[in-house]
mmCIF file of C-alpha atoms in Angstrom:
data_model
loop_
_atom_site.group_PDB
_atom_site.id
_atom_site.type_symbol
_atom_site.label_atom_id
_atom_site.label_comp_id
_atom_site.label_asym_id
_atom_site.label_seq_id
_atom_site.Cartn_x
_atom_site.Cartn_y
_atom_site.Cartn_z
ATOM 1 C CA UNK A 295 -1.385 -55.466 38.385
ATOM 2 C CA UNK A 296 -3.823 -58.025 36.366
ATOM 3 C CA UNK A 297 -6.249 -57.279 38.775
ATOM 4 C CA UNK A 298 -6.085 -53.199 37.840
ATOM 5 C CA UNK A 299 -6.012 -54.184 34.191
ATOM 6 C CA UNK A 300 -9.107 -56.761 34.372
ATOM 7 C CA UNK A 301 -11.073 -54.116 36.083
ATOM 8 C CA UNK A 302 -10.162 -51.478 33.883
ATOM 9 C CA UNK A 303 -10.543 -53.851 30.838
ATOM 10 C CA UNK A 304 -14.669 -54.706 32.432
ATOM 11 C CA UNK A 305 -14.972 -50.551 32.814
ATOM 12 C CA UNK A 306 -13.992 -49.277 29.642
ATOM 13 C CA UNK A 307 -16.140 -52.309 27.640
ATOM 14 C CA UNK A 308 -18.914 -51.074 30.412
ATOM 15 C CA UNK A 309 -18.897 -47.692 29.113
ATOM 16 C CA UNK A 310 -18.516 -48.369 25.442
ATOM 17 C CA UNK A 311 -21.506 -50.476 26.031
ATOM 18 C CA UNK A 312 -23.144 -47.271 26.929
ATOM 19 C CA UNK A 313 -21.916 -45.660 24.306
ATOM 20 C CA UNK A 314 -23.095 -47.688 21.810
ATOM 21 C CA UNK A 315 -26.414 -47.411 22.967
ATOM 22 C CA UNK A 316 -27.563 -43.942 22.962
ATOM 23 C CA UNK A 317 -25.545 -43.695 19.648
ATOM 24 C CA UNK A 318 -28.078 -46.091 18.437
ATOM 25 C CA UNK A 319 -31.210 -45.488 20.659
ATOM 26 C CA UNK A 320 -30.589 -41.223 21.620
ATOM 27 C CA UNK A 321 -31.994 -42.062 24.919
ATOM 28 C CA UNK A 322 -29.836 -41.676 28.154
ATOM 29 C CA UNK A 323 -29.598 -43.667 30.612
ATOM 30 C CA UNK A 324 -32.290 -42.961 33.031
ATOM 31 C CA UNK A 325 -32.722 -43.168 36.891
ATOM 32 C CA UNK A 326 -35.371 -45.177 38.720
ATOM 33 C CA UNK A 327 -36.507 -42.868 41.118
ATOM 34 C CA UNK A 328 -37.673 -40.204 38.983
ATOM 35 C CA UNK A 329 -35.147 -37.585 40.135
ATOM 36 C CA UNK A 330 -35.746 -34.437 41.115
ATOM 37 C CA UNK A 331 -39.867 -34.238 39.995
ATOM 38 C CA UNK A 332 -40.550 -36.972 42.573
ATOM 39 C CA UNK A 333 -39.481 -34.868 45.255
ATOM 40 C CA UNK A 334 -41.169 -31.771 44.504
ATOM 41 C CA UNK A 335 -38.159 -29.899 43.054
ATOM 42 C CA UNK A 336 -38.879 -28.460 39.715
ATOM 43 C CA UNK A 337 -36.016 -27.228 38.779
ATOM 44 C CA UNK A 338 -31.943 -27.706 40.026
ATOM 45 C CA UNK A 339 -31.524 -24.577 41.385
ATOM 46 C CA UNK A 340 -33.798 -22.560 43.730
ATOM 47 C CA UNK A 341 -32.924 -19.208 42.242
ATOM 48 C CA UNK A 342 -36.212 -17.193 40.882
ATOM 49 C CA UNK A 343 -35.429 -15.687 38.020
ATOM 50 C CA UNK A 344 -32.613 -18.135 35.777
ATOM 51 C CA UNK A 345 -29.237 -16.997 34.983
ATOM 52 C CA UNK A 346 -27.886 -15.340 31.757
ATOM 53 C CA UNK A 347 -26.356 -18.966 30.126
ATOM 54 C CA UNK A 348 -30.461 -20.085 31.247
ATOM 55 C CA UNK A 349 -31.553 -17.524 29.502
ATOM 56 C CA UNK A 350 -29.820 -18.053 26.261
ATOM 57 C CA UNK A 351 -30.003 -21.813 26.176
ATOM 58 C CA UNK A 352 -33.817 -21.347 26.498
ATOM 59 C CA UNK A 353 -33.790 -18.658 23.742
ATOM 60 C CA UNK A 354 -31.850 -20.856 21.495
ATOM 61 C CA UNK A 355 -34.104 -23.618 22.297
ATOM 62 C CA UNK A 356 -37.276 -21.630 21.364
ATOM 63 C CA UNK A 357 -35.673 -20.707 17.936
ATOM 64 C CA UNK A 358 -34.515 -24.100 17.130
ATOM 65 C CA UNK A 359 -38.563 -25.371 18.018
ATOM 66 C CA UNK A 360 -39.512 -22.505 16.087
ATOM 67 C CA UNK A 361 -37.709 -23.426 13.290
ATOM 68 C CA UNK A 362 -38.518 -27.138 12.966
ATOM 69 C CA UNK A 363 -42.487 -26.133 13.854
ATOM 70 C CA UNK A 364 -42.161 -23.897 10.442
ATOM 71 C CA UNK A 365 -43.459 -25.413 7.114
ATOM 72 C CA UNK A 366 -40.718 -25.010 5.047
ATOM 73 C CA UNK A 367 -39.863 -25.920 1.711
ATOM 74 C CA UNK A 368 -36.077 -26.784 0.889
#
């Protein structure tokens, strides 16, 4: 049983670890290999044409950057 709880215990500081630092930095944590660029694959799925949650996530995307890209005065 101290075994379980010494490994849990080096875990859960492990991932508060993490925690703290994209709080602090906004980065995540990022792979070595490059993912799925370095082997050709643009995108996760192979489908042609993206899916309706695609299409609204990119929608909402392109009004949020269209909204921060407008001069404003507040």
């Amino acid at each position: 049983m101290i075994y379980f709880l010494a490994t849990f215990t080096v875990f859960l500081i492990v991932v508060a670890a993490m925690a703290i630092g994209y709080i602090f930095n906004k980065k995540t944590i990022g792979g070595s290999c490059g993912g799925l660029a370095s082997v050709g694959i643009d995108k996760e799925c192979d489908c042609p044409e993206p899916c309706d949650n695609r299409k609204k996530k990119n929608a909402e995307q392109a009004r949020i950057d269209k909204l921060a890209a407008a001069q404003r005065i507040i």
